[in-house]
DNA sequence: GAAGGTTATCGACACCGTGTCGAATGAGTC
DNA sequence: GACTCATTCGACACGGTGTCGATAACCTTC
């Protein structure tokens, strides 16, 4: 099972054409952004902060990126690629048993987003206000849901899992849960599951809902 | 089981003191806000929009509310009270069986937030940028998680549910799922469960994870 | 029925962040 | 040495926020 390409226009997001020298500046902006995001929320970072951090003036920033959000989008593209790659690795390697297969899939997301905590939080922050970010997330999420639904259906077809909820609905619910729970754990505000326990908690919910029949007639 | 009071300073959020006449104006601002939120996202609504909508000038707005966010907070307080009231009704009325009890609890949230779709979306939008909103939500969420964890523990104690994940972790996961899934369903962007099916989908996940043992040793 | 307080209102201002324009700089090419 | 073209930034216009001080409307209370 391969991860479907999402056809993101990764290269077209940054500078207008592809330039020779100013690549360093573009990179400087990106690294400045990730550094600042570790310190303060996206809303508290101005274009001027980004520009100064990269050693250029504010107007010059606009030569490299059309807006602050475009920088975030570029950063996001990278993380998504990382997550997809991690996912592909999971599906390529043979799983040592049922539990282990699902565990590795959940761990793949967990690790990827944990490695980019600040970015993950900024992502959520930008999603509400920016249509492009929203659409990028929708694409990514759809791919995961589809993949997950296929996997559930395969388990049902081979008789390992009972039928019940439509596979897609279950996949949406489980992926939504993961997103929200991981976000809460990483952001630390509001009730959350402890970081050491979070993968196991999610895994139990996944296994139970996928492999167990719904409640016995009460 | 009663819903614990969250000690919100509801009255202190609006106008500085409690005034006689200008109450209409305050109300006008609140209804304008909810009306505008049905049309456009929170970020696209300015203090000026709110003021004009209520028939006053921008500076006068600040006589009634310290900021745009304060208006939202006031609106949110009301919806939370509504949700708590609905919840209290659920726990007061005797349930016709296990499934029915949980179903009514999930439906209570669903109905409340569906009745204030626009507000629910604005809430999520404001949460990232505003600490007060974040804290209000954390309080509300914590109360629900606590209540839910208690209910699960009670079921385990009376032998109706098997032990497994810590009740609180399970409660956090399930409530997080509900939040995210309902949000996706109401907002309509990204993969979501259909509105007619969403309560049933959530219910099945709740029942299965609460009452079924985790996966049989595979 | 003036005097004094409080409630409510708004014009004008200072501030900050965004995004654009047009003019300069400088490196490479013919 | 003139021509291009990438790169840079000062200066501007715009739109939003929040505050200040002046003023109007309305109670009281003597």
Coordinates of C-alpha atoms in Angstrom, one line a residue, chain A residues 98-99 124-125 127-129 134 137-138 141-142 145 165 168-170 172-174 176-177 179-181 189-194 197 200-202 204-205 207-209 211-216 218, chain B residues 98-99 124-125 127-129 134 137-138 141-142 145 165 168-170 172-174 176-177 179-181 189-194 197 200-202 204-205 207-209 211-216 218:
Chain A
X98 CA -1.3 -6.9 14.4
X99 CA -0.8 -4.8 17.4
X124 CA -3.3 24.8 14.2
X125 CA -3.2 28.5 14.9
X127 CA -5.6 27.0 10.1
X128 CA -8.6 29.0 11.3
X129 CA -7.6 32.2 9.6
X134 CA -6.9 24.8 5.8
X137 CA -4.4 20.2 6.0
X138 CA -7.6 18.9 4.5
X141 CA -5.9 14.5 6.5
X142 CA -8.0 13.1 3.7
X145 CA -8.2 8.8 6.5
X165 CA -19.5 1.3 11.6
X168 CA -14.6 5.6 6.6
X169 CA -16.6 7.0 9.4
X170 CA -14.5 5.1 11.9
X172 CA -12.4 9.9 10.4
X173 CA -13.3 9.5 14.1
X174 CA -10.0 7.8 15.0
X176 CA -9.7 13.2 14.5
X177 CA -9.1 11.8 17.9
X179 CA -5.1 15.0 15.9
X180 CA -6.8 16.6 18.9
X181 CA -5.2 14.4 21.5
X189 CA -3.0 23.7 27.8
X190 CA -6.2 22.0 28.8
X191 CA -6.6 18.4 29.9
X192 CA -4.3 16.1 28.1
X193 CA -2.8 12.6 28.2
X194 CA 0.8 12.5 29.5
X197 CA 1.3 7.4 27.7
X200 CA -0.6 3.6 24.2
X201 CA -3.9 5.3 24.9
X202 CA -4.6 6.1 21.3
X204 CA -6.0 0.9 22.7
X205 CA -8.8 3.0 21.3
X207 CA -7.5 -1.6 18.4
X208 CA -10.7 -1.9 20.4
X209 CA -12.9 0.0 17.9
X211 CA -11.2 -5.4 16.2
X212 CA -13.9 -5.6 18.8
X213 CA -17.6 -5.9 18.1
X214 CA -19.7 -3.0 19.4
X215 CA -21.4 -3.4 22.8
X216 CA -23.1 -6.7 23.6
X218 CA -27.5 -4.6 27.0
Chain B
X98 CA -27.1 1.9 29.1
X99 CA -26.9 2.8 25.4
X124 CA -12.1 27.5 17.8
X125 CA -10.7 30.4 15.8
X127 CA -8.7 29.9 21.0
X128 CA -5.3 29.9 19.4
X129 CA -4.7 33.6 19.8
X134 CA -8.1 29.1 25.9
X137 CA -12.3 26.2 27.2
X138 CA -9.8 24.3 29.4
X141 CA -13.3 20.7 29.0
X142 CA -11.9 19.6 32.3
X145 CA -13.6 15.0 31.3
X165 CA -7.0 2.2 30.2
X168 CA -9.3 9.6 32.9
X169 CA -7.1 8.9 29.8
X170 CA -10.0 7.3 28.1
X172 CA -9.7 12.7 27.6
X173 CA -9.4 10.7 24.4
X174 CA -13.2 10.3 23.9
X176 CA -11.2 15.1 22.4
X177 CA -12.6 13.0 19.6
X179 CA -14.7 18.0 20.0
X180 CA -12.7 17.5 16.8
X181 CA -15.3 15.4 15.0
X189 CA -13.9 21.7 5.6
X190 CA -11.8 18.7 5.5
X191 CA -13.0 15.1 5.9
X192 CA -16.0 14.8 8.2
X193 CA -18.8 12.5 9.3
X194 CA -22.2 13.4 7.9
X197 CA -24.6 10.0 11.3
X200 CA -24.2 7.4 16.1
X201 CA -20.6 7.1 15.0
X202 CA -19.3 8.8 18.2
X204 CA -20.3 3.4 18.9
X205 CA -16.8 4.4 19.6
X207 CA -19.6 2.2 23.9
X208 CA -17.0 -0.1 22.4
X209 CA -14.1 1.5 24.2
X211 CA -17.6 -1.6 27.6
X212 CA -15.5 -3.9 25.5
X213 CA -12.3 -5.5 26.6
X214 CA -9.2 -4.4 24.5
X215 CA -8.2 -6.6 21.7
X216 CA -8.0 -10.4 22.2
X218 CA -3.5 -11.7 18.6

